[in-house]
Coordinates of C-alpha atoms in Angstrom, one line a residue:
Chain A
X35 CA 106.1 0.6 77.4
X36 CA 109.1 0.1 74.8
X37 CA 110.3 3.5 75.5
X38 CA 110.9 2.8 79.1
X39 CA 111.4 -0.9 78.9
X40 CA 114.1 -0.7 75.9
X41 CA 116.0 2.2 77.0
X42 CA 118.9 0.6 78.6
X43 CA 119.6 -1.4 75.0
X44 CA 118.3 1.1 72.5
X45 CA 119.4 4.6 74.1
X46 CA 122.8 4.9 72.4
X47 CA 121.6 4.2 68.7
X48 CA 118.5 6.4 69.2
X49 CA 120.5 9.2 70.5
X50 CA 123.8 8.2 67.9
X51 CA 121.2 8.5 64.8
X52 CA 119.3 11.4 65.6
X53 CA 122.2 13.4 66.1
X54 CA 123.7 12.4 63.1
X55 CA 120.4 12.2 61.0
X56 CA 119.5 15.7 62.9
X57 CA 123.1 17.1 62.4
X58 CA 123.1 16.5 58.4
X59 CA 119.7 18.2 58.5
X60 CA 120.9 21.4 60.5
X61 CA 123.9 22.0 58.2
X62 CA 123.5 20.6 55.0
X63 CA 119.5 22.1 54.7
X64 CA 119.6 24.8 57.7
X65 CA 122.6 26.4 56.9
X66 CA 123.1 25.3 53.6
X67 CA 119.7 25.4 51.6
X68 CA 117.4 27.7 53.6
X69 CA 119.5 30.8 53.5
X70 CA 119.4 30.7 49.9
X71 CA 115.5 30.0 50.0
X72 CA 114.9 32.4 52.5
X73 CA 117.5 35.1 50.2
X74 CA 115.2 34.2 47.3
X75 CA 111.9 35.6 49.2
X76 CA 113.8 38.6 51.1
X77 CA 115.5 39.9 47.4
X78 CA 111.2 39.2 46.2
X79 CA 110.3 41.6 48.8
X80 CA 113.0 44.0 48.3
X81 CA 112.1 44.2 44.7
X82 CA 108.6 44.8 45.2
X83 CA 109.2 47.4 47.5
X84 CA 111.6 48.9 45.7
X85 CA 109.3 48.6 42.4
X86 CA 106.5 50.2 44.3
X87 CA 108.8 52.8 45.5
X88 CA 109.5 53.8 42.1
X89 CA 106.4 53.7 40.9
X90 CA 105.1 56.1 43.5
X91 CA 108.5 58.7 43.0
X92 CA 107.3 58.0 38.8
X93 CA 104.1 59.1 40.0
X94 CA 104.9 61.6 41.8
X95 CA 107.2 62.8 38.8
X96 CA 104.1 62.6 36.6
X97 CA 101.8 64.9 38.9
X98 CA 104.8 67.8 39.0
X99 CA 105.3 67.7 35.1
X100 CA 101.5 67.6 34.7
X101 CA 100.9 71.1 37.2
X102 CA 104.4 72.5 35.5
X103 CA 102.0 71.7 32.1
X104 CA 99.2 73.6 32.9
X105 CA 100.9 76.8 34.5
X106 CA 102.6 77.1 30.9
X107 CA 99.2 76.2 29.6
X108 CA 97.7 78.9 31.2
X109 CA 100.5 81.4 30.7
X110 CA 100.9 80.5 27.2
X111 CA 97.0 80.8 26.8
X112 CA 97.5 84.4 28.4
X113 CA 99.7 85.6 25.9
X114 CA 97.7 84.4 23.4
X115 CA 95.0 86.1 24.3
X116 CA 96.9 89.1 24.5
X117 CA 98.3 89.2 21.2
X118 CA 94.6 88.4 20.1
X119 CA 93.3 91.9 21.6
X120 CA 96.1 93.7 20.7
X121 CA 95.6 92.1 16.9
X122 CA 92.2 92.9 16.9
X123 CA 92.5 96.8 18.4
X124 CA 95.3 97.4 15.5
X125 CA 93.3 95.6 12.8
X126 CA 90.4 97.8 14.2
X127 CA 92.3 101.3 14.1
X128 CA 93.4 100.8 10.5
X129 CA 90.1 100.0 9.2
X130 CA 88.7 103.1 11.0
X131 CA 91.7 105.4 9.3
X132 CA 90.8 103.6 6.1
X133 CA 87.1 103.8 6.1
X134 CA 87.9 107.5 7.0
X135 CA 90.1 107.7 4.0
X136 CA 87.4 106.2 2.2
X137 CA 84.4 107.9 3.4
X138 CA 86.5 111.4 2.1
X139 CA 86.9 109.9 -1.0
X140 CA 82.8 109.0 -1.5
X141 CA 81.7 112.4 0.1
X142 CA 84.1 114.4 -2.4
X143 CA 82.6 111.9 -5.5
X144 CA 79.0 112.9 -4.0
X145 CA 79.9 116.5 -3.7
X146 CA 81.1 116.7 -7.3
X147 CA 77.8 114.3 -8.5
X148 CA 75.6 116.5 -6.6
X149 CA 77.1 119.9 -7.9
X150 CA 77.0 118.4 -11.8
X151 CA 73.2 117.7 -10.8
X152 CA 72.2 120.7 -9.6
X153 CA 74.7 121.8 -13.2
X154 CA 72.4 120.1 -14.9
X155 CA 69.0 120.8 -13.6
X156 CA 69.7 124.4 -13.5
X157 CA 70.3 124.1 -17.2
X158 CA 66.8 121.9 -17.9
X159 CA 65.3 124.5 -15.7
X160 CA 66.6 127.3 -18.2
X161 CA 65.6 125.5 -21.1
X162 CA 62.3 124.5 -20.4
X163 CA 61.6 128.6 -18.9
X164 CA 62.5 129.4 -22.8
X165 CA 60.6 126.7 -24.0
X166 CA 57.2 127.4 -21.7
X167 CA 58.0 131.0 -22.6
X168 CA 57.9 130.8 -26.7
X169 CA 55.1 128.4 -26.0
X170 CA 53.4 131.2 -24.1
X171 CA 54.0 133.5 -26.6
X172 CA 53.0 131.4 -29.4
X173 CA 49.6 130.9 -27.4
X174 CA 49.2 134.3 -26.7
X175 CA 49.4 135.3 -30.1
X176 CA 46.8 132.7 -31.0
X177 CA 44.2 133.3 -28.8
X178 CA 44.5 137.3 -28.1
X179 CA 47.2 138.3 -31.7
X180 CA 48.7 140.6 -29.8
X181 CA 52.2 140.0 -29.9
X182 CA 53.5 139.6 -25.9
X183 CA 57.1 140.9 -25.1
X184 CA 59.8 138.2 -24.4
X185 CA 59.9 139.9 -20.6
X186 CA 56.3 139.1 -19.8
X187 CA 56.1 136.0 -21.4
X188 CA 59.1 134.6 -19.1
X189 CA 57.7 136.2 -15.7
X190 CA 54.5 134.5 -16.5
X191 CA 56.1 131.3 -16.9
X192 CA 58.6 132.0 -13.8
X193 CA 55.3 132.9 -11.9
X194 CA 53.6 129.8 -12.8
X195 CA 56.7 127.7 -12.2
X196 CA 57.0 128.9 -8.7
X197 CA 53.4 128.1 -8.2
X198 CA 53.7 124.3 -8.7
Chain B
X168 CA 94.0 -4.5 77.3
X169 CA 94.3 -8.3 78.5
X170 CA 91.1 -9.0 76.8
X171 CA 92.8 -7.6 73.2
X172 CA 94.5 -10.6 73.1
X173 CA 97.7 -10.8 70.8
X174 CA 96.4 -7.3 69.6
X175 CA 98.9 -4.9 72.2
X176 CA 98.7 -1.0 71.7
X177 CA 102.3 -0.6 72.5
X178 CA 103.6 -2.6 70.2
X179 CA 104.4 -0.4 67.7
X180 CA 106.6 1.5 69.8
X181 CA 108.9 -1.3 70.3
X182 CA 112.6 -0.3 68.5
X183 CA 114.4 -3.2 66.3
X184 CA 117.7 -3.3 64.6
X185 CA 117.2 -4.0 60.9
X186 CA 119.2 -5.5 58.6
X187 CA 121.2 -7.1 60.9
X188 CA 123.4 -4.4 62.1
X189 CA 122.5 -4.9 66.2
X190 CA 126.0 -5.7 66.6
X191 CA 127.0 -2.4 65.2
X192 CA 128.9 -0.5 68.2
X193 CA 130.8 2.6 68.4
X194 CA 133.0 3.4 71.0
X195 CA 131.5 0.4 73.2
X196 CA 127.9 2.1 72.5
X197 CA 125.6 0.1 70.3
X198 CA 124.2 1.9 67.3
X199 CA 122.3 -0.4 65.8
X200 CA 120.7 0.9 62.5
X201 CA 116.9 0.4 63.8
X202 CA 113.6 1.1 62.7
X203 CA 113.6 4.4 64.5
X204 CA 116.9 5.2 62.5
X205 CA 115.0 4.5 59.4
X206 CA 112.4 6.7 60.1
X207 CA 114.9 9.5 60.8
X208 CA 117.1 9.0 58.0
X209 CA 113.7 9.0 55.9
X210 CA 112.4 12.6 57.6
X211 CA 115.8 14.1 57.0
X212 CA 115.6 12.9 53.3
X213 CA 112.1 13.5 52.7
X214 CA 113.0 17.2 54.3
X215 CA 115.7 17.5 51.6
X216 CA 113.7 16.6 49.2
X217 CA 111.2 18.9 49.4
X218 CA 114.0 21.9 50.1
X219 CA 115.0 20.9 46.9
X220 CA 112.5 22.1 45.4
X221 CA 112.3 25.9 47.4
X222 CA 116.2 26.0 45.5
X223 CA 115.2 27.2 41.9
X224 CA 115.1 31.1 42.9
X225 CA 113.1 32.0 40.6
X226 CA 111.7 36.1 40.9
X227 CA 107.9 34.3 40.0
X228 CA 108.1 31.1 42.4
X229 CA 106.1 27.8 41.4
X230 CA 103.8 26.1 43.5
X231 CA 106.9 24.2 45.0
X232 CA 109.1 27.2 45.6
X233 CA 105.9 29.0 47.0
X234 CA 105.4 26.0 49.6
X235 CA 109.3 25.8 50.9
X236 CA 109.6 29.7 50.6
X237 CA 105.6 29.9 52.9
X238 CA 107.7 27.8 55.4
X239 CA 111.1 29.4 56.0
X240 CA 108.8 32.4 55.8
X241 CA 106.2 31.0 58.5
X242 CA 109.6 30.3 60.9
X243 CA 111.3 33.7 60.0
X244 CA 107.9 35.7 60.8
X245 CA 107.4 33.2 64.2
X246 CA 111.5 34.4 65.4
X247 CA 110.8 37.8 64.5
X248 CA 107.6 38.1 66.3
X249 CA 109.3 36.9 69.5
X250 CA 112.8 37.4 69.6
X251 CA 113.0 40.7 66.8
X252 CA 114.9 40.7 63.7
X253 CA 118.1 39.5 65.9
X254 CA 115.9 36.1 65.6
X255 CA 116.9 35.8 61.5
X256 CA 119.9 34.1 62.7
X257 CA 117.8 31.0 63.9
X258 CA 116.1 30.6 61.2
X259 CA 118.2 27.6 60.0
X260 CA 118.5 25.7 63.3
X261 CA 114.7 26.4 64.1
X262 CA 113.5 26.1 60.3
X263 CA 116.0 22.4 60.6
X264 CA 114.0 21.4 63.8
X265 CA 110.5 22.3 63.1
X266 CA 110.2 20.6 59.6
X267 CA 112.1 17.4 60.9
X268 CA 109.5 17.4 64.1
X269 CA 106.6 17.7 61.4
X270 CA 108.1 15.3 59.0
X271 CA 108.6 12.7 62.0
X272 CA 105.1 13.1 63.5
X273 CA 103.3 13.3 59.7
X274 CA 105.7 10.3 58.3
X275 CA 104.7 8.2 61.5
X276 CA 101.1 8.6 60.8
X277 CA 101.0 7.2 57.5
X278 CA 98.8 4.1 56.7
X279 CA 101.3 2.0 56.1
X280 CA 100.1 -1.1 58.2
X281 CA 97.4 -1.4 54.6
X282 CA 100.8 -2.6 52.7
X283 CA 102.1 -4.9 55.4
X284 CA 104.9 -1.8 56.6
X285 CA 105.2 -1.0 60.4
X286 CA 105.5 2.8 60.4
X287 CA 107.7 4.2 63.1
X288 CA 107.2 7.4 65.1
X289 CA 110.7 8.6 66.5
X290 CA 109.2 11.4 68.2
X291 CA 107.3 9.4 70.5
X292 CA 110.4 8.3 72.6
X293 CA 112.1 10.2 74.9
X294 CA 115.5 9.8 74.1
X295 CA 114.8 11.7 71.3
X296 CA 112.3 14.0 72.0
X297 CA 114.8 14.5 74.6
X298 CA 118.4 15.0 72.4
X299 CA 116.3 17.8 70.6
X300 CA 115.0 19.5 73.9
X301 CA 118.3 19.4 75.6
X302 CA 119.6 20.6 72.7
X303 CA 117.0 23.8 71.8
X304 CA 118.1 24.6 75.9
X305 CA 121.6 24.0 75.2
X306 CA 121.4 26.5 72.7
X307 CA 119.6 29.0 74.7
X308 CA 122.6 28.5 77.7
X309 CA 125.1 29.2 75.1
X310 CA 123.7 32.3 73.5
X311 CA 122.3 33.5 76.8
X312 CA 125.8 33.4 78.6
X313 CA 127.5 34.1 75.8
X314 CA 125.4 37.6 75.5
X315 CA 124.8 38.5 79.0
X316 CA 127.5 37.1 80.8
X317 CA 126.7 36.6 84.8
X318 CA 123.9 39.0 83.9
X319 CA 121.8 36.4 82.5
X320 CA 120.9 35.3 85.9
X321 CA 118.8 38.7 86.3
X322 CA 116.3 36.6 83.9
X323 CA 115.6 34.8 87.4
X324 CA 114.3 38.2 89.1
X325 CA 111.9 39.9 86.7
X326 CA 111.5 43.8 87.6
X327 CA 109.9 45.8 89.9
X328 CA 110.6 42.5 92.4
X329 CA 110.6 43.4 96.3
X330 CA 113.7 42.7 97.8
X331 CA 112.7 40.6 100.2
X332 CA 111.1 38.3 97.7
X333 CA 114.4 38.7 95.2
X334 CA 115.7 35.3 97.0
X335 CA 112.5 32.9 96.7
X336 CA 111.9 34.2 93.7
X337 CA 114.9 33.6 92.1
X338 CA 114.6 29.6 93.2
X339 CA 111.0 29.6 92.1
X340 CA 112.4 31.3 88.6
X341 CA 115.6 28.5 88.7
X342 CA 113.2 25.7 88.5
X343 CA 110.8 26.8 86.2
X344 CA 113.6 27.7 84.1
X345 CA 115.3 24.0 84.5
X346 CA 111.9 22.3 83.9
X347 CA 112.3 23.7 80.5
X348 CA 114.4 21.1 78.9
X349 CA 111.8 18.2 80.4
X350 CA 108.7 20.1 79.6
X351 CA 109.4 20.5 75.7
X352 CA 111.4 17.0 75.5
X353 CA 107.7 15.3 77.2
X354 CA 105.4 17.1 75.9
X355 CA 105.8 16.2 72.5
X356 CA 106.6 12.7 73.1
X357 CA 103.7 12.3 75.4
X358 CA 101.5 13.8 72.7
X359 CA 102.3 11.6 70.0
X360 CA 102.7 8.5 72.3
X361 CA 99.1 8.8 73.8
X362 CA 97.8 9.5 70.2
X363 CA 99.3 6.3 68.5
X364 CA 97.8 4.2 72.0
X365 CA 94.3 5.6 71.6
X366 CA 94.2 4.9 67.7
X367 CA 95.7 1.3 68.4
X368 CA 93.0 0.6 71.2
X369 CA 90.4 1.5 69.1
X370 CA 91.9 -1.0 66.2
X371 CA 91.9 -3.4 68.7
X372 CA 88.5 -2.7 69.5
X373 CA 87.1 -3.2 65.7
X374 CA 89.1 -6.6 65.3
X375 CA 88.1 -7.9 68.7
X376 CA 84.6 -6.4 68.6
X377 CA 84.2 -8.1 65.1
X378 CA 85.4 -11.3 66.2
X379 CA 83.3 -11.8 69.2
X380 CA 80.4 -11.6 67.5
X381 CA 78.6 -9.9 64.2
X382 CA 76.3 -7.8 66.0
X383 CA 79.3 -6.7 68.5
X384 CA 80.9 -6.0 65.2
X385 CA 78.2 -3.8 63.8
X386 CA 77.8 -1.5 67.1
X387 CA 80.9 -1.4 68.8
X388 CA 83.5 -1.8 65.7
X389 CA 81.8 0.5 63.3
X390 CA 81.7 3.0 66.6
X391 CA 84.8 3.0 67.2
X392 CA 85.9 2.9 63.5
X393 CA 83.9 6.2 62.7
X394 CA 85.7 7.3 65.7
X395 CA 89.1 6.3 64.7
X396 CA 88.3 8.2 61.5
X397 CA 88.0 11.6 63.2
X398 CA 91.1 11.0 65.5
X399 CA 93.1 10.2 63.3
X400 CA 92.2 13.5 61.6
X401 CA 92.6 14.9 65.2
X402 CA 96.2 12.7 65.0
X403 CA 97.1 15.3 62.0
X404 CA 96.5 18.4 63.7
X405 CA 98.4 17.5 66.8
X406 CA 101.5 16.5 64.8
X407 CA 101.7 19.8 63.4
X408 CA 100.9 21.5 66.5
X409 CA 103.3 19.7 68.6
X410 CA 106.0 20.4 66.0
X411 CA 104.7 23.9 66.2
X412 CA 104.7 24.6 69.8
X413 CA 108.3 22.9 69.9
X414 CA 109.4 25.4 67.4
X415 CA 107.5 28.4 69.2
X416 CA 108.7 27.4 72.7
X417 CA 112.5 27.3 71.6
X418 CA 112.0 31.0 70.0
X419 CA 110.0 32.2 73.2
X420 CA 113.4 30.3 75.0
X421 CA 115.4 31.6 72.8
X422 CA 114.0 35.7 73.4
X423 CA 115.0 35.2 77.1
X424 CA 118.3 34.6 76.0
X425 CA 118.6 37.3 73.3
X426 CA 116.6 40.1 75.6
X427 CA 116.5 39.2 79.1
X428 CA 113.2 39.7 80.2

């Protein structure tokens, strides 16, 4: 076995080499390189941490401005609708003054038509009780010749009238 | 293996100076640059190389970055998970020995016999299997004294002990405790040792079978090549695993020394 059977000859080199060869390792990559690599994937981790960490105070931001949102939604909604009922019960009470206004208006015009109507029938009516009455007379004096007084002649026809 | 013939499994263990520097001494001690040295100097550069490449800090790593940054991450999460976050401070020394382990035990496996090469495993000797384990317990001495003072011998008597066992114990807990340094120093060298034996026997075993005779050849050597096959796939695993459970013993170590028990 070399190990055992070289020992005496090769100890000092083997032990001379690997300290040195083993030194240069510990300090120029240990301490000099690995830190660095090592400081690399600790300031990765950090970052991604500290990224996510934002991202969840950004969300948490987002969910706040969104309920803030929609208590003015509904607020402003509110008011809206209020000013909406309140339009619509003033927009209602003037129309209801002005169709009043309006319906007075119509009723007088009706009253006045009606009244010339009735003016103006009443007047016919008078006419056509001369008319019917000369007629009366004229027939009269035709059929019987006896001459009938203006007085009978417009009862008769009143009579008749009356009668349909 | 007498009837392997030239063919010897240990072989390849065997440590030469190269390039002519076996005279090279310092201090009366040779330090010959050897084909172990080689294969140290190439881990450690290999290491850097690949570190290298984990050093472009980029916010959205590459497939390189990702690899070195998985592995400092893989040691970080390993000291944290047994010593807390006070283990961030070993991540260089722990990070330094794990990857040159794994580098060592993955460079030593490489089929470079194919191209004529002798590849070299440095982790399986003991001399320096055993610098590293000495100095993972070194370490743990140091910080543990250094934290706890005196105190640090209370790691020998773990709670709730009875007093009159507070005296055995604390031998029974000394030794365990000095085995340390001896456990993780032969454990891995006895791993990768016994791995590079069995995959040379079995070699030998597909050369000599093959020379014998062509039916020996067809039975025994393509047995035992199909078998090589899987171990060295087996070979793999263990050299991470070894470098692994070096790297998770001297953090276990290291949490006695940080926490007490």
């Amino acid at each position: 076995m070399p190990q055992i059977a070289q020992i005496a000859d090769t100890y000092s080199s083997q032990i001379f080499w690997l300290l040195l060869t083993f030194g240069l390792v510990f300090f120029v990559i240990g301490l000099g390189m690995v830190p660095k690599v090592q400081g690399t994937a600790d300031a990765r981790d950090a970052k991604i941490s500290g990224d996510l960490d934002a991202a969840k105070a950004a969300f948490a931001r987002a969910d706040e401005a969104e309920a803030d949102y929609r208590t003015r939604d509904a607020a402003s909604r509110a008011a809206a609708q209020a000013t909406l009922a309140k339009a619509k019960s003033e927009a209602a009470k003037a129309s209801e003054v002005r169709l009043a206004a309006a319906d007075a208006v119509v009723a007088e015009k009706i009253a006045a038509a009606e009244a010339r109507i009735k003016g103006a029938s009443d007047a016919a009516m008078t006419q056509i009780e001369t008319v019917a009455a000369d007629a009366a007379r004229d027939m009269v004096a035709r059929i019987s010749g006896v001459e009938a007084s203006d007085d009978a002649a417009r009862n008769a026809v009143k009579a008749a009238l009356a009668h349909g | 293996m007498a009837e392997s013939g030239k063919i010897d499994p240990m072989h390849q263990f065997a440590i030469e100076p190269l390039f002519g520097t076996d005279h090279w001494s310092l201090g009366g001690f040779n330090i010959a640059f050897t084909n172990s040295a080689l294969y140290m100097v190439l881990a450690a550069v290999v290491l850097w190389v690949f570190v290298i490449g984990g050093m472009k800090r980029e916010l959205v790593p590459g497939r390189w970055q990702m690899a070195v940054e998985y592995m400092t991450g893989f040691i970080k999460n390993l000291l944290v998970a047994n010593i807390g976050d006070k283990g961030r401070k070993y991540i260089p020394y722990v990070f330094s020995l794990f990857m040159f382990i794994l580098l060592a035990n993955l460079l030593g496996l490489l089929p470079l016999g194919l191209i004529g090469m002798h590849p070299f495993t440095f982790t399986s000797h003991f001399t320096a299997t055993g610098v590293l384990a000495i100095m993972s317990f070194s370490i743990v001495l140091i910080v543990g004294f250094y934290k706890h003072g005196f105190h640090f011998f209370s790691l020998f008597v773990p709670h709730g002990t009875p007093i009159a066992m507070v005296v055995p114990l604390f031998f029974i807990e000394l030794v365990s405790f000095m085995v340390r340094p001896f456990s993780l120093g032969l454990r891995l060298f006895v791993a990768m040792t016994a791995g590079h034996v069995l995959l040379k026997v079995l070699a030998g075993f597909v050369i000599n079978s093959a020379n014998a005779s062509p039916a020996l050849g067809f039975t025994v050597g393509t047995a035992s090549f199909i078998l090589m096959i899987g171990i060295s796939a087996l070979e793999m695993l263990v050299a991470v695993i070894q470098a692994y459970v070096f790297a998770l013993l001297t953090s276990v170590y290291l949490n006695d020394a940080e926490n007490l028990h």
